Amino acid sequence: MFISKRLLKRTAIGIIGLGTLASLRANEYDFGSIGIVRLGRAAITAFIIGRYYQNKLYSSDLNPNTQEYLDLKSKVHKYGADKLLELCCANKGVYIKVGQHIGALDYLLPPEYVSTMRVLHSSAPQSSFKDVLTVIKEDLKKDPYEIFESINPDPLGAASLAQVHKAVLKNGDIVAVKIQHRSVKTNSYVDIKTMSTLVKLTSLVFPDFKFDWLVDETKKNIPRELDFTQEGKNAEKIQNIFSHYHWLKIPKIYWKISSPRVLTMEFVEGGQVNDLKYIQNNNLNPYEVSSKLGRLYSHMIFIEGFVHSDPHPGNVLVRNKNNEAQIILLDHGLYANLSNEFRWEYSKLWLAILDGNRAAMQTHCANLGVADLYGLLACMVSGRTWNTIMTGVQKTKYNMQEKEEFQKEIPNLLPQISNVLDRVNRQMLLILKTNDLMRCIEYSLNTASRMSGMIEMSKCCIHSVYGEKLKCCTNMWEKWIVSVSKQWTLFKLSLYYIYLGALNFNIKDSANSLIKNEFYTF
């Protein structure tokens, strides 16, 4: 949608041939009639959107610097976004997941797309209540009303793979029941095959773009997300890891009435973490919410190596519990398991970015699979421009000018970004997605300029890197030197934090005091 005339024309040519390619190779890929319909629907939608951009925007004689042109571009973006939403709702499954990710990238994509696709975070297309009851009966081998006193036929929310209903057990417990869409497994398999075909065709039309990594990751992740038994185990594991975080809530799993397609868990109420109005109406401080979320995810990535990798706003709730923000983490189907080697390398890369150390960035990017494009990977990891990185991320507050510069440059770098994603260590892919979604939440809460999430992340990087160094020490003297160096690095970081805080906030701000008090709790 954000490409040149020439690229758009080539895209249209490629899409016209897509249906033919699918038909010719239907037997090889075993698409079947459902696959052809879904693939054809995607091809037609892409062609319609592309043609609309060509006819309405790229063929316009308006000066791009005028308000009239900007208004026209916004109108065209809205048309494209509406068509894309229609496609996601029609094809469901993997398409919904793509739409959810688009709805989280408000620091990167035009607001028309973000606002339109954001509805998919909690209001994706629904399965009928009849299908819901059928899945429960098939998996639990009982009539649903032998298990539940009542089940609300209207779902609390619907997502790409499942939907959640509020129910009451025979003993009076109020629960949330997550039920997989009946046809989602079959459709997901077809969608992956469709994606594979699209990628092969795209590679022929656009040799500079490499998307094989996307197919590989989808093939690996979708089966994991479709196993609700594994999701329940992940939920209990993360609860045990962070049991000392009194402000983190993981709903309890009811194992006796759960299965691979049905997950019964404790019902917990809260507002979406990006709902600033809800946060303010419930006397919560957005900076406290942002800080706790940054602390949680930084600890997952840099300390534990076990990362909840789908933190879109529909999966992270917040509520007021005893006059403080409690984070409620839902949907534990997709986790990244990071090796110690990757965790340490990634931590060193972040410290190099924070220090503006070009040589160290190049070294650690090379160790992660990308040497020549180390500057681009550093920008993708941090969400900051290269000028900011070299000036000093810790010293430079994020502002609207930098956001606009970032958005302006991204479309010109799509082939290089594709190259990075194709070559980088596979463990990095889910981390990049997680980073995007976390930044989206900060922007929605208007806390990005405070960079509290970055501060929390920096502390965890330091703990991770120096933890590795301590393991390599052979005597007490070496351990003492490493420990002193670690404390000095943390102290310098605290000075940066105080400097940034003094620039933006009054020292009497209650959230500022809260975060400063929490700074030394590691």
CSV table of N, CA and C in Angstrom, one decimal, residues 223-288:
chain,number,residue,atom,x,y,z
A,223,PRO,N,0.7,-24.4,14.8
A,223,PRO,CA,0.4,-25.6,15.5
A,223,PRO,C,0.5,-25.5,17.0
A,224,ARG,N,1.5,-24.7,17.5
A,224,ARG,CA,1.7,-24.5,18.9
A,224,ARG,C,0.5,-23.7,19.5
A,225,GLU,N,0.0,-22.7,18.8
A,225,GLU,CA,-1.1,-21.9,19.3
A,225,GLU,C,-2.4,-22.7,19.2
A,226,LEU,N,-2.5,-23.7,18.4
A,226,LEU,CA,-3.7,-24.5,18.3
A,226,LEU,C,-3.8,-25.5,19.4
A,227,ASP,N,-2.8,-25.7,20.2
A,227,ASP,CA,-2.8,-26.7,21.3
A,227,ASP,C,-3.0,-26.0,22.6
A,228,PHE,N,-4.3,-26.0,23.1
A,228,PHE,CA,-4.6,-25.2,24.3
A,228,PHE,C,-4.0,-25.9,25.6
A,229,THR,N,-3.7,-27.2,25.5
A,229,THR,CA,-3.1,-27.8,26.6
A,229,THR,C,-1.7,-27.2,26.8
A,230,GLN,N,-1.0,-26.9,25.8
A,230,GLN,CA,0.3,-26.3,25.9
A,230,GLN,C,0.2,-24.9,26.4
A,231,GLU,N,-0.9,-24.2,26.0
A,231,GLU,CA,-1.2,-22.9,26.5
A,231,GLU,C,-1.4,-22.8,28.0
A,232,GLY,N,-2.1,-23.8,28.5
A,232,GLY,CA,-2.3,-23.9,29.9
A,232,GLY,C,-1.0,-24.1,30.7
A,233,LYS,N,-0.1,-25.0,30.1
A,233,LYS,CA,1.2,-25.2,30.8
A,233,LYS,C,2.0,-23.9,30.8
A,234,ASN,N,2.0,-23.2,29.7
A,234,ASN,CA,2.7,-21.9,29.6
A,234,ASN,C,2.2,-21.0,30.6
A,235,ALA,N,0.9,-20.9,30.8
A,235,ALA,CA,0.4,-20.0,31.8
A,235,ALA,C,0.8,-20.3,33.2
A,236,GLU,N,0.9,-21.6,33.6
A,236,GLU,CA,1.3,-22.0,34.9
A,236,GLU,C,2.8,-21.7,35.1
A,237,LYS,N,3.6,-21.9,34.0
A,237,LYS,CA,5.0,-21.7,34.1
A,237,LYS,C,5.3,-20.3,34.3
A,238,ILE,N,4.7,-19.4,33.6
A,238,ILE,CA,5.0,-17.9,33.8
A,238,ILE,C,4.5,-17.4,35.1
A,239,GLN,N,3.4,-18.0,35.6
A,239,GLN,CA,2.9,-17.7,37.0
A,239,GLN,C,4.0,-18.1,38.0
A,240,ASN,N,4.6,-19.2,37.9
A,240,ASN,CA,5.6,-19.7,38.8
A,240,ASN,C,6.8,-18.8,38.7
A,241,ILE,N,7.2,-18.4,37.5
A,241,ILE,CA,8.4,-17.6,37.4
A,241,ILE,C,8.2,-16.2,38.0
A,242,PHE,N,7.1,-15.6,37.9
A,242,PHE,CA,6.8,-14.3,38.4
A,242,PHE,C,5.9,-14.2,39.6
A,243,SER,N,5.9,-15.3,40.4
A,243,SER,CA,5.1,-15.3,41.6
A,243,SER,C,5.4,-14.2,42.5
A,244,HIS,N,6.6,-13.6,42.4
A,244,HIS,CA,7.0,-12.5,43.3
A,244,HIS,C,6.5,-11.1,42.9
A,245,TYR,N,5.9,-11.1,41.7
A,245,TYR,CA,5.3,-9.9,41.2
A,245,TYR,C,3.8,-9.9,41.6
A,246,HIS,N,3.6,-9.2,42.7
A,246,HIS,CA,2.2,-9.2,43.3
A,246,HIS,C,1.2,-8.5,42.4
A,247,TRP,N,1.7,-7.7,41.5
A,247,TRP,CA,0.8,-6.9,40.6
A,247,TRP,C,0.6,-7.6,39.3
A,248,LEU,N,1.0,-8.9,39.1
A,248,LEU,CA,0.8,-9.6,37.9
A,248,LEU,C,-0.2,-10.7,38.2
A,249,LYS,N,-1.3,-10.8,37.3
A,249,LYS,CA,-2.3,-11.8,37.5
A,249,LYS,C,-2.4,-12.7,36.3
A,250,ILE,N,-2.2,-14.0,36.5
A,250,ILE,CA,-2.4,-15.0,35.5
A,250,ILE,C,-3.6,-15.9,35.9
A,251,PRO,N,-4.7,-15.9,35.1
A,251,PRO,CA,-5.9,-16.7,35.5
A,251,PRO,C,-5.6,-18.1,35.7
A,252,LYS,N,-6.2,-18.7,36.7
A,252,LYS,CA,-6.0,-20.1,37.1
A,252,LYS,C,-6.7,-21.0,36.0
A,253,ILE,N,-6.0,-22.1,35.7
A,253,ILE,CA,-6.5,-23.1,34.7
A,253,ILE,C,-7.3,-24.2,35.4
A,254,TYR,N,-8.5,-24.5,34.9
A,254,TYR,CA,-9.3,-25.6,35.3
A,254,TYR,C,-9.0,-26.8,34.4
A,255,TRP,N,-8.0,-27.7,34.8
A,255,TRP,CA,-7.5,-28.7,34.0
A,255,TRP,C,-8.6,-29.8,33.7
A,256,LYS,N,-9.4,-30.1,34.7
A,256,LYS,CA,-10.4,-31.2,34.5
A,256,LYS,C,-11.4,-30.9,33.4
A,257,ILE,N,-11.6,-29.7,33.1
A,257,ILE,CA,-12.5,-29.3,32.0
A,257,ILE,C,-11.8,-28.5,30.9
A,258,SER,N,-10.7,-29.0,30.6
A,258,SER,CA,-9.9,-28.4,29.5
A,258,SER,C,-9.4,-29.5,28.6
A,259,SER,N,-9.0,-29.1,27.4
A,259,SER,CA,-8.6,-30.0,26.3
A,259,SER,C,-7.8,-29.3,25.3
A,260,PRO,N,-7.3,-30.0,24.2
A,260,PRO,CA,-6.5,-29.2,23.2
A,260,PRO,C,-7.3,-28.1,22.5
A,261,ARG,N,-8.7,-28.2,22.5
A,261,ARG,CA,-9.5,-27.2,21.9
A,261,ARG,C,-10.4,-26.4,22.8
A,262,VAL,N,-10.4,-26.7,24.1
A,262,VAL,CA,-11.2,-26.0,25.1
A,262,VAL,C,-10.3,-25.7,26.3
A,263,LEU,N,-10.2,-24.5,26.7
A,263,LEU,CA,-9.4,-24.1,27.8
A,263,LEU,C,-10.3,-23.3,28.8
A,264,THR,N,-10.5,-23.9,30.0
A,264,THR,CA,-11.4,-23.3,31.0
A,264,THR,C,-10.5,-22.6,32.1
A,265,MET,N,-10.7,-21.4,32.3
A,265,MET,CA,-9.8,-20.6,33.3
A,265,MET,C,-10.6,-19.7,34.1
A,266,GLU,N,-10.0,-19.2,35.1
A,266,GLU,CA,-10.6,-18.2,36.0
A,266,GLU,C,-11.0,-17.0,35.3
A,267,PHE,N,-12.2,-16.5,35.6
A,267,PHE,CA,-12.7,-15.2,34.9
A,267,PHE,C,-12.1,-14.0,35.7
A,268,VAL,N,-11.5,-13.2,34.9
A,268,VAL,CA,-10.9,-11.9,35.5
A,268,VAL,C,-11.3,-10.7,34.6
A,269,GLU,N,-11.8,-9.7,35.3
A,269,GLU,CA,-12.2,-8.5,34.5
A,269,GLU,C,-11.1,-7.4,34.5
A,270,GLY,N,-11.1,-6.6,33.5
A,270,GLY,CA,-10.2,-5.5,33.4
A,270,GLY,C,-10.3,-4.8,32.0
A,271,GLY,N,-9.7,-3.7,31.9
A,271,GLY,CA,-9.7,-3.0,30.6
A,271,GLY,C,-8.5,-3.2,29.8
A,272,GLN,N,-8.6,-3.1,28.5
A,272,GLN,CA,-7.4,-3.3,27.6
A,272,GLN,C,-6.3,-2.3,28.0
A,273,VAL,N,-5.1,-2.8,28.0
A,273,VAL,CA,-3.9,-2.0,28.5
A,273,VAL,C,-3.7,-0.7,27.7
A,274,ASN,N,-4.2,-0.6,26.5
A,274,ASN,CA,-4.0,0.6,25.6
A,274,ASN,C,-5.2,1.5,25.7
A,275,ASP,N,-6.2,1.2,26.6
A,275,ASP,CA,-7.4,2.0,26.7
A,275,ASP,C,-7.1,3.1,27.7
A,276,LEU,N,-6.6,4.2,27.2
A,276,LEU,CA,-6.2,5.3,28.1
A,276,LEU,C,-7.4,5.9,28.9
A,277,LYS,N,-8.6,5.9,28.3
A,277,LYS,CA,-9.7,6.5,29.0
A,277,LYS,C,-10.1,5.5,30.1
A,278,TYR,N,-10.1,4.2,29.9
A,278,TYR,CA,-10.4,3.3,31.0
A,278,TYR,C,-9.4,3.5,32.2
A,279,ILE,N,-8.1,3.6,31.8
A,279,ILE,CA,-7.1,3.7,32.8
A,279,ILE,C,-7.3,5.0,33.7
A,280,GLN,N,-7.6,6.1,33.0
A,280,GLN,CA,-7.9,7.3,33.7
A,280,GLN,C,-9.1,7.3,34.6
A,281,ASN,N,-10.2,6.7,34.0
A,281,ASN,CA,-11.5,6.6,34.7
A,281,ASN,C,-11.4,5.7,36.0
A,282,ASN,N,-10.4,4.8,36.0
A,282,ASN,CA,-10.2,3.9,37.1
A,282,ASN,C,-9.1,4.3,38.0
A,283,ASN,N,-8.7,5.6,37.9
A,283,ASN,CA,-7.7,6.2,38.8
A,283,ASN,C,-6.4,5.5,38.7
A,284,LEU,N,-6.0,5.1,37.5
A,284,LEU,CA,-4.7,4.4,37.3
A,284,LEU,C,-3.8,5.4,36.6
A,285,ASN,N,-2.5,5.2,36.9
A,285,ASN,CA,-1.5,6.1,36.2
A,285,ASN,C,-0.9,5.4,35.0
A,286,PRO,N,-1.0,5.9,33.8
A,286,PRO,CA,-0.5,5.3,32.6
A,286,PRO,C,1.0,5.0,32.7
A,287,TYR,N,1.8,5.9,33.4
A,287,TYR,CA,3.2,5.7,33.6
A,287,TYR,C,3.5,4.5,34.4
A,288,GLU,N,2.7,4.2,35.4
A,288,GLU,CA,2.9,3.0,36.3
A,288,GLU,C,2.6,1.8,35.4
